[in-house]
mmCIF file of C-alpha atoms and ligand atoms in Angstrom:
data_model
loop_
_atom_site.group_PDB
_atom_site.id
_atom_site.type_symbol
_atom_site.label_atom_id
_atom_site.label_comp_id
_atom_site.label_asym_id
_atom_site.label_seq_id
_atom_site.Cartn_x
_atom_site.Cartn_y
_atom_site.Cartn_z
ATOM 1 C CA MET A 29 -97.361 85.959 81.985
ATOM 2 C CA LYS A 30 -99.806 83.544 83.523
ATOM 3 C CA PHE A 31 -101.214 84.253 87.050
ATOM 4 C CA PHE A 32 -102.101 81.342 89.176
ATOM 5 C CA VAL A 33 -103.594 81.782 92.636
ATOM 6 C CA ASP A 34 -101.965 80.323 95.588
ATOM 7 C CA THR A 35 -104.870 79.194 97.813
ATOM 8 C CA ALA A 36 -107.199 76.328 98.433
ATOM 9 C CA ASN A 37 -109.957 78.596 99.581
ATOM 10 C CA ILE A 38 -112.796 78.249 97.094
ATOM 11 C CA ASP A 39 -114.499 81.485 97.787
ATOM 12 C CA GLU A 40 -111.335 83.364 97.045
ATOM 13 C CA ILE A 41 -110.776 81.203 93.986
ATOM 14 C CA ARG A 42 -114.199 81.941 92.565
ATOM 15 C CA ASP A 43 -113.816 85.821 93.162
ATOM 16 C CA LEU A 44 -110.525 85.872 91.339
ATOM 17 C CA ALA A 45 -111.785 83.548 88.677
ATOM 18 C CA ASP A 46 -114.793 86.223 87.955
ATOM 19 C CA THR A 47 -112.038 88.805 86.848
ATOM 20 C CA GLY A 48 -111.219 86.643 83.916
ATOM 21 C CA LEU A 49 -107.531 87.125 84.735
ATOM 22 C CA LEU A 50 -106.909 83.799 86.437
ATOM 23 C CA ASP A 51 -105.016 81.142 84.651
ATOM 24 C CA GLY A 52 -104.628 78.372 87.218
ATOM 25 C CA VAL A 53 -104.427 77.439 90.896
ATOM 26 C CA THR A 54 -101.666 76.006 93.246
ATOM 27 C CA THR A 55 -102.362 74.383 96.474
ATOM 28 C CA ASN A 56 -100.193 72.844 98.998
ATOM 29 C CA PRO A 57 -100.617 70.629 102.233
ATOM 30 C CA SER A 58 -100.294 73.965 104.330
ATOM 31 C CA LEU A 59 -103.185 75.742 102.246
ATOM 32 C CA ILE A 60 -105.194 72.615 102.356
ATOM 33 C CA ALA A 61 -104.820 72.574 106.344
ATOM 34 C CA LYS A 62 -106.033 76.017 106.360
ATOM 35 C CA THR A 63 -109.477 75.160 104.804
ATOM 36 C CA GLY A 64 -110.146 72.295 107.297
ATOM 37 C CA ARG A 65 -111.826 70.577 104.521
ATOM 38 C CA ASN A 66 -111.402 67.268 102.735
ATOM 39 C CA PHE A 67 -108.482 67.325 100.263
ATOM 40 C CA LEU A 68 -109.656 65.513 97.413
ATOM 41 C CA ASN A 69 -113.307 67.214 97.505
ATOM 42 C CA VAL A 70 -111.694 70.587 97.548
ATOM 43 C CA VAL A 71 -109.386 69.970 94.706
ATOM 44 C CA ALA A 72 -112.151 68.545 92.619
ATOM 45 C CA GLU A 73 -114.234 71.626 93.372
ATOM 46 C CA ILE A 74 -111.509 73.845 92.385
ATOM 47 C CA CYS A 75 -111.048 72.017 89.096
ATOM 48 C CA GLU A 76 -114.664 72.792 88.207
ATOM 49 C CA VAL A 77 -114.187 76.516 88.853
ATOM 50 C CA VAL A 78 -110.820 76.976 86.989
ATOM 51 C CA LYS A 79 -110.016 75.229 83.757
ATOM 52 C CA GLY A 80 -106.335 75.980 83.940
ATOM 53 C CA PRO A 81 -103.732 73.930 85.888
ATOM 54 C CA VAL A 82 -104.664 73.057 89.346
ATOM 55 C CA SER A 83 -101.774 71.976 91.276
ATOM 56 C CA ALA A 84 -102.252 69.217 94.100
ATOM 57 C CA GLU A 85 -99.422 67.865 96.108
ATOM 58 C CA VAL A 86 -98.724 64.343 97.047
ATOM 59 C CA ALA A 87 -97.938 63.640 100.882
ATOM 60 C CA ALA A 88 -95.773 60.638 100.438
ATOM 61 C CA THR A 89 -92.128 60.739 100.194
ATOM 62 C CA ASP A 90 -91.182 57.399 98.481
ATOM 63 C CA PHE A 91 -91.497 56.706 94.858
ATOM 64 C CA GLU A 92 -94.106 53.877 94.811
ATOM 65 C CA THR A 93 -96.400 55.775 96.974
ATOM 66 C CA MET A 94 -95.876 59.102 95.422
ATOM 67 C CA LEU A 95 -96.761 57.496 92.187
ATOM 68 C CA ALA A 96 -99.764 55.778 93.421
ATOM 69 C CA GLU A 97 -101.050 59.032 95.114
ATOM 70 C CA GLY A 98 -100.075 61.135 92.030
ATOM 71 C CA ARG A 99 -102.146 58.851 89.785
ATOM 72 C CA LYS A 100 -105.143 59.160 91.978
ATOM 73 C CA LEU A 101 -104.997 62.895 92.182
ATOM 74 C CA ALA A 102 -104.474 62.934 88.325
ATOM 75 C CA GLY A 103 -107.589 61.022 88.134
ATOM 76 C CA ILE A 104 -109.699 63.823 89.597
ATOM 77 C CA ALA A 105 -109.758 65.986 86.514
ATOM 78 C CA ASP A 106 -107.832 66.705 83.278
ATOM 79 C CA ASN A 107 -106.548 69.929 84.598
ATOM 80 C CA ILE A 108 -104.669 68.536 87.714
ATOM 81 C CA ALA A 109 -100.912 69.181 87.815
ATOM 82 C CA VAL A 110 -99.462 66.665 90.256
ATOM 83 C CA LYS A 111 -97.173 68.569 92.601
ATOM 84 C CA VAL A 112 -94.131 66.582 93.861
ATOM 85 C CA PRO A 113 -91.095 67.943 95.916
ATOM 86 C CA LEU A 114 -87.760 68.311 94.544
ATOM 87 C CA THR A 115 -86.163 64.962 95.876
ATOM 88 C CA ARG A 116 -84.758 61.958 94.225
ATOM 89 C CA ASP A 117 -88.030 60.121 94.549
ATOM 90 C CA GLY A 118 -90.074 63.355 93.617
ATOM 91 C CA LEU A 119 -88.119 63.665 90.267
ATOM 92 C CA LYS A 120 -88.500 59.793 89.667
ATOM 93 C CA THR A 121 -92.242 60.243 90.074
ATOM 94 C CA CYS A 122 -92.267 63.356 87.668
ATOM 95 C CA LYS A 123 -90.589 61.404 85.102
ATOM 96 C CA VAL A 124 -93.006 58.553 85.128
ATOM 97 C CA LEU A 125 -96.153 60.862 85.325
ATOM 98 C CA SER A 126 -94.972 63.273 82.613
ATOM 99 C CA GLU A 127 -94.197 60.366 80.226
ATOM 100 C CA GLY A 128 -97.726 59.120 81.072
ATOM 101 C CA GLY A 129 -99.217 62.554 79.839
ATOM 102 C CA THR A 130 -99.744 64.066 83.432
ATOM 103 C CA MET A 131 -98.942 67.337 84.127
ATOM 104 C CA VAL A 132 -96.354 67.775 86.969
ATOM 105 C CA ASN A 133 -95.201 70.676 89.100
ATOM 106 C CA VAL A 134 -92.055 70.339 90.938
ATOM 107 C CA THR A 135 -92.007 72.175 94.242
ATOM 108 C CA LEU A 136 -89.589 73.346 96.911
ATOM 109 C CA CYS A 137 -86.960 74.373 94.342
ATOM 110 C CA PHE A 138 -84.097 76.736 95.860
ATOM 111 C CA SER A 139 -81.256 76.258 93.183
ATOM 112 C CA ALA A 140 -80.417 76.487 89.549
ATOM 113 C CA ASN A 141 -79.026 72.809 89.500
ATOM 114 C CA GLN A 142 -82.358 71.437 91.118
ATOM 115 C CA ALA A 143 -84.315 73.275 88.357
ATOM 116 C CA ILE A 144 -82.114 71.658 85.660
ATOM 117 C CA LEU A 145 -82.940 68.086 86.993
ATOM 118 C CA ALA A 146 -86.575 69.021 87.002
ATOM 119 C CA ALA A 147 -86.490 69.959 83.434
ATOM 120 C CA LYS A 148 -84.692 66.836 82.499
ATOM 121 C CA ALA A 149 -87.335 64.863 84.511
ATOM 122 C CA GLY A 150 -89.913 66.438 82.226
ATOM 123 C CA ALA A 151 -91.604 68.769 84.669
ATOM 124 C CA THR A 152 -94.324 70.928 83.266
ATOM 125 C CA PHE A 153 -93.743 73.464 85.856
ATOM 126 C CA ILE A 154 -90.690 74.254 88.093
ATOM 127 C CA SER A 155 -91.565 76.099 91.305
ATOM 128 C CA PRO A 156 -88.660 78.231 92.868
ATOM 129 C CA PHE A 157 -89.599 79.829 96.102
ATOM 130 C CA VAL A 158 -88.471 83.439 95.975
ATOM 131 C CA GLY A 159 -89.801 84.744 99.165
ATOM 132 C CA ARG A 160 -88.218 82.170 101.254
ATOM 133 C CA LEU A 161 -84.824 82.636 99.836
ATOM 134 C CA ASP A 162 -85.250 86.398 100.337
ATOM 135 C CA ASP A 163 -86.109 85.553 103.995
ATOM 136 C CA LEU A 164 -82.519 84.154 104.137
ATOM 137 C CA ALA A 165 -81.017 87.249 102.598
ATOM 138 C CA THR A 166 -80.493 85.350 99.402
ATOM 139 C CA ASP A 167 -81.713 86.766 96.067
ATOM 140 C CA GLY A 168 -84.817 84.890 95.165
ATOM 141 C CA MET A 169 -85.340 86.757 91.893
ATOM 142 C CA GLY A 170 -81.606 86.186 91.010
ATOM 143 C CA LEU A 171 -82.589 82.503 90.866
ATOM 144 C CA ILE A 172 -85.357 83.094 88.757
ATOM 145 C CA ASP A 173 -83.248 85.018 86.186
ATOM 146 C CA ASP A 174 -80.629 82.155 86.526
ATOM 147 C CA ILE A 175 -83.462 79.498 85.681
ATOM 148 C CA CYS A 176 -84.964 81.232 82.778
ATOM 149 C CA GLN A 177 -81.566 82.000 81.247
ATOM 150 C CA ILE A 178 -80.428 78.330 81.490
ATOM 151 C CA TYR A 179 -83.934 76.954 80.324
ATOM 152 C CA ALA A 180 -83.541 79.399 77.188
ATOM 153 C CA ASN A 181 -80.182 77.667 76.270
ATOM 154 C CA TYR A 182 -81.850 74.357 75.785
ATOM 155 C CA PRO A 183 -85.035 74.532 73.555
ATOM 156 C CA ASN A 184 -85.901 70.818 74.390
ATOM 157 C CA PHE A 185 -86.676 72.106 77.857
ATOM 158 C CA THR A 186 -90.205 72.621 77.841
ATOM 159 C CA THR A 187 -90.650 73.140 81.695
ATOM 160 C CA GLU A 188 -92.370 76.647 82.618
ATOM 161 C CA VAL A 189 -90.733 78.641 85.527
ATOM 162 C CA LEU A 190 -93.558 79.189 88.105
ATOM 163 C CA VAL A 191 -92.452 81.780 90.468
ATOM 164 C CA ALA A 192 -93.680 80.601 94.018
ATOM 165 C CA SER A 193 -93.654 82.181 97.540
ATOM 166 C CA VAL A 194 -94.474 85.594 96.145
ATOM 167 C CA ARG A 195 -95.072 88.181 98.735
ATOM 168 C CA SER A 196 -95.499 91.600 97.095
ATOM 169 C CA PRO A 197 -96.413 93.085 93.800
ATOM 170 C CA MET A 198 -92.821 93.858 93.190
ATOM 171 C CA HIS A 199 -92.006 90.129 93.012
ATOM 172 C CA ILE A 200 -94.521 89.909 90.021
ATOM 173 C CA VAL A 201 -93.173 92.833 88.242
ATOM 174 C CA ASP A 202 -89.542 91.482 88.591
ATOM 175 C CA ALA A 203 -90.558 88.172 87.591
ATOM 176 C CA ALA A 204 -92.389 89.488 84.389
ATOM 177 C CA ARG A 205 -89.404 91.832 83.647
ATOM 178 C CA ILE A 206 -87.361 88.527 83.590
ATOM 179 C CA GLY A 207 -89.801 86.778 81.566
ATOM 180 C CA ALA A 208 -90.895 84.049 84.131
ATOM 181 C CA HIS A 209 -93.935 82.026 82.490
ATOM 182 C CA VAL A 210 -96.040 81.999 85.649
ATOM 183 C CA ALA A 211 -96.490 83.503 89.026
ATOM 184 C CA THR A 212 -98.518 81.782 91.739
ATOM 185 C CA VAL A 213 -99.609 84.683 94.011
ATOM 186 C CA PRO A 214 -101.726 84.969 97.464
ATOM 187 C CA PRO A 215 -105.139 86.320 96.785
ATOM 188 C CA ALA A 216 -104.289 89.563 98.671
ATOM 189 C CA VAL A 217 -101.381 90.378 96.556
ATOM 190 C CA LEU A 218 -103.265 89.586 93.216
ATOM 191 C CA TRP A 219 -106.073 91.931 94.294
ATOM 192 C CA SER A 220 -103.459 94.708 95.105
ATOM 193 C CA LEU A 221 -102.028 94.752 91.471
ATOM 194 C CA PHE A 222 -105.366 96.571 90.577
ATOM 195 C CA ASN A 223 -104.661 99.404 93.068
ATOM 196 C CA HIS A 224 -103.178 102.892 92.436
ATOM 197 C CA PRO A 225 -104.188 105.997 94.289
ATOM 198 C CA LEU A 226 -104.066 108.147 91.264
ATOM 199 C CA THR A 227 -106.389 105.777 89.501
ATOM 200 C CA ASP A 228 -108.857 106.452 92.332
ATOM 201 C CA LYS A 229 -108.220 110.241 92.392
ATOM 202 C CA GLY A 230 -108.507 110.546 88.581
ATOM 203 C CA LEU A 231 -111.745 108.449 88.423
ATOM 204 C CA ALA A 232 -113.284 110.572 91.244
ATOM 205 C CA ALA A 233 -112.486 113.805 89.218
ATOM 206 C CA PHE A 234 -113.921 112.483 85.948
ATOM 207 C CA LEU A 235 -117.062 111.227 87.573
ATOM 208 C CA SER A 236 -117.689 114.573 89.143
ATOM 209 C CA ASP A 237 -117.050 116.412 85.867
ATOM 210 C CA TRP A 238 -119.219 114.154 83.953
ATOM 211 C CA GLU A 239 -121.991 114.652 86.450
ATOM 212 C CA LYS A 240 -121.983 118.478 85.737
ATOM 213 C CA THR A 241 -122.633 117.826 82.098
ATOM 214 C CA GLY A 242 -126.020 116.338 83.160
ATOM 215 C CA GLN A 243 -125.678 113.765 80.171
ATOM 216 C CA SER A 244 -126.146 110.045 80.253
ATOM 217 C CA ILE A 245 -124.481 107.314 77.802
ATOM 218 C CA LEU A 246 -127.375 104.988 78.062
HETATM 219 O O1 G3P B 545 -96.286 78.813 96.569
HETATM 220 C C1 G3P B 545 -95.524 78.322 97.728
HETATM 221 C C2 G3P B 545 -96.159 79.164 98.811
HETATM 222 O O2 G3P B 545 -97.358 78.729 99.222
HETATM 223 C C3 G3P B 545 -95.305 79.473 99.897
HETATM 224 O O3 G3P B 545 -95.406 80.549 100.272
HETATM 225 O O4 G3P B 545 -95.147 82.544 101.656
HETATM 226 O O5 G3P B 545 -95.174 80.227 102.585
HETATM 227 O O6 G3P B 545 -93.171 80.962 101.348
HETATM 228 P P1 G3P B 545 -94.722 81.196 101.626
#
């Protein structure tokens, strides 16, 4: 399973990249707005830190402008995945960019039928938003299960399922159990994956016993 971090904060991205466990980054207009920085500069900086796919979202909603924006974003670095919304124009843009060899992440997916369209449009990633479905008392992880099963029926679908709107470690465990390819996760949730109180307790006991031996390894 690949881990992407869902943030545009370069310091948080650097910290997580240091772990060696980060496979990519996703951004969106809301995350860019939080940084208060220039979009194109931030994205270029992120692409220098992380060599895996870095999603950068178009702002237009019509095909011609989305395509022009997508091409400009793709020109920033080889590891850009242009993010387009799951609309008619978005999928049209996805098809053209994908055929031209650009990675495309189709975002704001809330149904299996939308995911089928994205795969047919050649998306590199489909981003179903599990947390936002859960917020409406709809089973977000059930959608991930449906999409993974549907894609597995068609070997010519190469689109990877990128679980988005992740809110908790349980979302990640459930997505991994289903076999989703990628989860994009807020930094705090990614860091929380390391934690277990029994690890802390066990380590404290080992260290205290080791000290009693008076030995040193180096
Ligand atoms: O990956 C999409 C994500 O940024 C949306 O998350 O928590 O606003 O639903 P959220």
